Amino acid sequence: EVQLVESGGGLVQPGGSLRLSCAASGFTFSSFWMYWVRQSPGKGLVWLSRTDLDGSRTEYADSVKGRFTVSRDNAKNTLYLQLSSLRAEDTAVYYCATGCSGWCGGNYYYGVDVWGQGTTVTVSS
Amino acid sequence: QTVVTQEPSLTVSPGGTVTLTCASSAGAVSSGGYPNWIQQKPGQAPRSLIHSTNKKHSWTPARFSGSLLGGKAALTLSGVQPEDEAVYYCLLYYGGVVIFGGGTKLTVL
């Protein structure tokens, strides 16, 4: 069974930092792109980033470029999101998801496939 | 910056058919935007239904279908079930960025 489990969320003060993790299992992690998406309380989904199969190419939404950094460790089947210079408006549930932007696992497609359950980040003093 | 627009809310009767749409401020949505459709029920994580305009995931019920309609991406639910009540988001790819629509709250009544 494909499974993504996020962790690392919590309460952090404005200006602080946090590292989120997304542990993957049940599929060949290194064969798929990975995405981060967040959802502020009562709001819609917002795309944050996507990273390619080996982490050599990562794209970010303008709203987090320069503050958030994505990395992945294919040996540990884990995706990371380093959050820094956090603001109150970064308060949200953060989801990781697997998917593709091109050739993945022998198939060509652009899409988001399986989502994790999310981890909550609260930025407040 | 490109904005992706969806109907804020729609209501459908059980057993009925409803079409949700997804428009782009950048112009007509095409297959090159690889429209995706994602379902989210209250208190739950999102679940992907459709990718690359009309490709279903293995878990996607047959009553869901994706298409392009009049310059927009469209998600059609045929034979709506009560459990289809949810918020539905579209997602479009624009070069290096991915943009979600604001979501359509579908009520089954």
XYZ file of C-alpha atoms in Angstrom:
234
model
C 0.000 0.000 0.000
C 1.328 3.415 -0.951
C 1.689 5.510 2.164
C 3.006 8.988 2.945
C 3.381 10.091 6.553
C 4.234 13.688 7.374
C 5.789 14.738 10.663
C 7.589 17.661 12.241
C 4.751 20.135 12.537
C 4.105 22.160 15.659
C 3.965 25.590 17.220
C 6.730 27.988 16.225
C 7.266 31.686 16.831
C 7.261 34.223 13.988
C 10.683 34.325 12.384
C 11.413 30.789 13.476
C 12.235 27.647 11.549
C 10.917 24.125 11.293
C 11.704 21.022 9.265
C 8.914 18.810 8.033
C 9.461 15.233 6.945
C 7.438 12.967 4.696
C 8.189 9.261 4.994
C 7.202 7.212 1.970
C 6.497 3.502 1.731
C 4.818 1.013 -0.573
C 6.282 2.336 -3.818
C 9.605 3.096 -5.488
C 10.184 6.529 -4.004
C 13.011 7.411 -6.370
C 10.774 6.906 -9.415
C 8.355 9.716 -8.665
C 8.247 13.449 -8.246
C 7.194 14.753 -4.862
C 5.007 17.724 -4.035
C 4.318 19.932 -1.015
C 0.909 21.563 -0.698
C -0.567 23.504 2.198
C -4.016 24.471 3.385
C -4.621 27.369 5.733
C -7.550 27.024 8.140
C -10.827 27.154 6.227
C -9.084 27.862 2.933
C -8.223 25.998 -0.248
C -5.199 24.026 -1.348
C -2.070 25.930 -2.292
C 0.842 24.402 -4.166
C 4.248 25.082 -2.595
C 6.818 23.045 -4.482
C 7.640 20.012 -6.559
C 10.922 18.167 -6.827
C 12.098 15.695 -9.431
C 13.226 12.116 -9.021
C 16.638 12.795 -7.504
C 16.032 16.282 -6.126
C 18.199 17.976 -8.733
C 15.319 20.121 -9.947
C 12.953 21.822 -7.539
C 10.375 24.501 -8.247
C 8.682 26.756 -5.724
C 5.677 28.987 -5.521
C 6.624 32.662 -5.388
C 5.077 32.950 -1.926
C 7.716 30.673 -0.383
C 10.690 31.029 -2.713
C 13.775 31.889 -0.712
C 12.189 30.917 2.618
C 11.334 27.247 2.093
C 13.731 24.568 0.871
C 12.841 21.107 -0.337
C 15.161 18.136 -0.286
C 14.800 14.399 -0.574
C 16.816 11.404 0.586
C 16.041 8.512 -1.724
C 18.070 6.122 0.429
C 15.726 6.863 3.328
C 12.573 7.236 1.203
C 12.002 10.605 2.804
C 11.102 14.069 1.579
C 11.838 17.187 3.588
C 10.591 20.742 3.720
C 12.722 23.262 5.591
C 10.641 26.257 6.619
C 12.374 29.435 7.712
C 11.484 33.075 8.435
C 8.027 31.851 9.313
C 5.078 34.229 9.379
C 1.597 33.976 10.820
C 0.242 33.414 7.313
C 2.301 30.224 7.031
C -0.031 28.646 9.579
C -1.528 25.681 7.752
C -1.740 21.959 7.323
C 1.162 20.868 5.157
C 0.667 17.885 2.857
C 3.189 15.932 0.875
C 2.070 14.053 -2.202
C 3.602 11.863 -4.827
C 3.126 12.321 -8.524
C 4.842 12.990 -11.791
C 5.836 15.746 -14.187
C 6.996 13.770 -17.194
C 8.249 10.167 -17.254
C 7.738 8.236 -14.060
C 7.708 4.496 -13.541
C 7.523 3.914 -17.296
C 4.535 6.221 -17.795
C 4.368 9.789 -19.104
C 1.986 12.005 -17.165
C 1.589 15.132 -15.142
C -0.329 14.613 -11.977
C -0.564 14.312 -8.244
C -1.292 10.790 -7.085
C -1.289 9.891 -3.399
C -1.441 12.337 -0.503
C -0.288 12.117 3.068
C -2.526 12.951 6.003
C -0.790 16.254 6.654
C 1.048 17.876 9.532
C -0.034 21.117 11.177
C 2.224 24.135 11.493
C 1.114 26.993 13.709
C 3.091 30.227 13.667
C 2.260 32.337 16.681
C 3.906 34.154 19.546
C -0.079 35.863 -12.106
C -2.421 33.254 -13.522
C -5.632 32.665 -11.601
C -7.602 29.424 -11.872
C -11.322 29.826 -11.294
C -13.946 27.280 -10.297
C -17.615 27.559 -9.375
C -17.742 28.295 -5.622
C -20.613 25.908 -5.063
C -22.965 23.555 -6.868
C -25.890 21.442 -5.745
C -26.985 18.155 -7.299
C -29.631 15.570 -6.481
C -28.646 11.984 -5.719
C -28.462 10.022 -8.945
C -28.098 13.165 -11.004
C -25.295 14.445 -13.171
C -23.217 17.536 -12.554
C -20.280 19.169 -14.323
C -17.688 21.247 -12.506
C -15.440 23.519 -14.541
C -11.995 25.027 -14.231
C -11.019 28.175 -16.116
C -7.728 29.990 -16.444
C -7.085 33.716 -16.615
C -4.255 32.881 -19.050
C -6.721 31.721 -21.682
C -8.300 28.486 -22.766
C -7.320 25.453 -20.746
C -5.708 22.832 -22.950
C -4.383 19.337 -22.509
C -0.968 20.941 -22.139
C -2.080 22.238 -18.739
C -2.591 18.614 -17.718
C -5.701 19.321 -15.630
C -5.988 17.342 -12.429
C -9.018 16.997 -10.191
C -8.768 16.429 -6.452
C -11.531 15.646 -3.952
C -11.460 16.670 -0.312
C -14.080 15.710 2.231
C -14.409 17.576 5.542
C -11.650 16.721 7.973
C -9.868 14.497 5.483
C -6.755 14.714 3.369
C -7.199 15.384 -0.332
C -7.610 12.475 -2.727
C -6.680 12.688 -6.377
C -9.294 11.582 -8.907
C -8.145 12.631 -12.380
C -4.809 13.558 -13.950
C -3.701 14.630 -17.417
C -7.213 15.905 -18.313
C -9.063 12.586 -18.323
C -6.910 9.817 -16.878
C -8.358 8.105 -13.838
C -6.338 6.727 -10.967
C -6.880 3.097 -10.105
C -9.096 4.077 -7.168
C -11.277 6.575 -9.037
C -14.917 5.496 -9.296
C -16.210 5.082 -12.851
C -18.827 7.803 -12.350
C -16.104 10.465 -12.396
C -14.774 11.656 -15.758
C -12.564 14.498 -16.897
C -12.619 16.444 -20.160
C -12.080 19.780 -21.854
C -15.243 21.767 -22.442
C -15.542 25.183 -24.031
C -12.021 26.282 -23.154
C -12.196 24.928 -19.626
C -11.286 21.724 -17.878
C -14.330 19.849 -16.675
C -15.124 17.145 -14.135
C -18.409 15.327 -14.667
C -20.053 13.166 -12.031
C -22.735 10.844 -13.402
C -25.061 9.064 -11.007
C -24.016 11.170 -8.038
C -23.859 9.405 -4.690
C -24.339 11.038 -1.258
C -20.705 10.286 -0.469
C -19.641 12.525 -3.364
C -20.422 15.577 -1.270
C -17.044 17.279 -0.975
C -14.898 20.147 -2.191
C -13.350 19.533 -5.591
C -10.174 21.291 -6.659
C -8.693 21.503 -10.105
C -4.973 21.877 -10.647
C -3.167 23.137 -13.726
C 0.468 23.005 -14.744
C 1.967 26.183 -16.190
C 5.601 25.645 -17.036
C 7.436 25.595 -13.771
C 4.491 26.228 -11.517
C 1.386 24.400 -10.417
C -1.799 26.329 -9.680
C -4.855 25.168 -7.773
C -8.296 26.523 -8.365
C -10.234 27.841 -5.403
C -12.393 24.730 -5.181
C -16.051 23.906 -5.767
C -18.157 22.830 -2.820
C -20.511 20.159 -4.118
C -23.656 19.565 -2.107
C -25.731 16.439 -2.728
C -29.290 17.228 -1.761
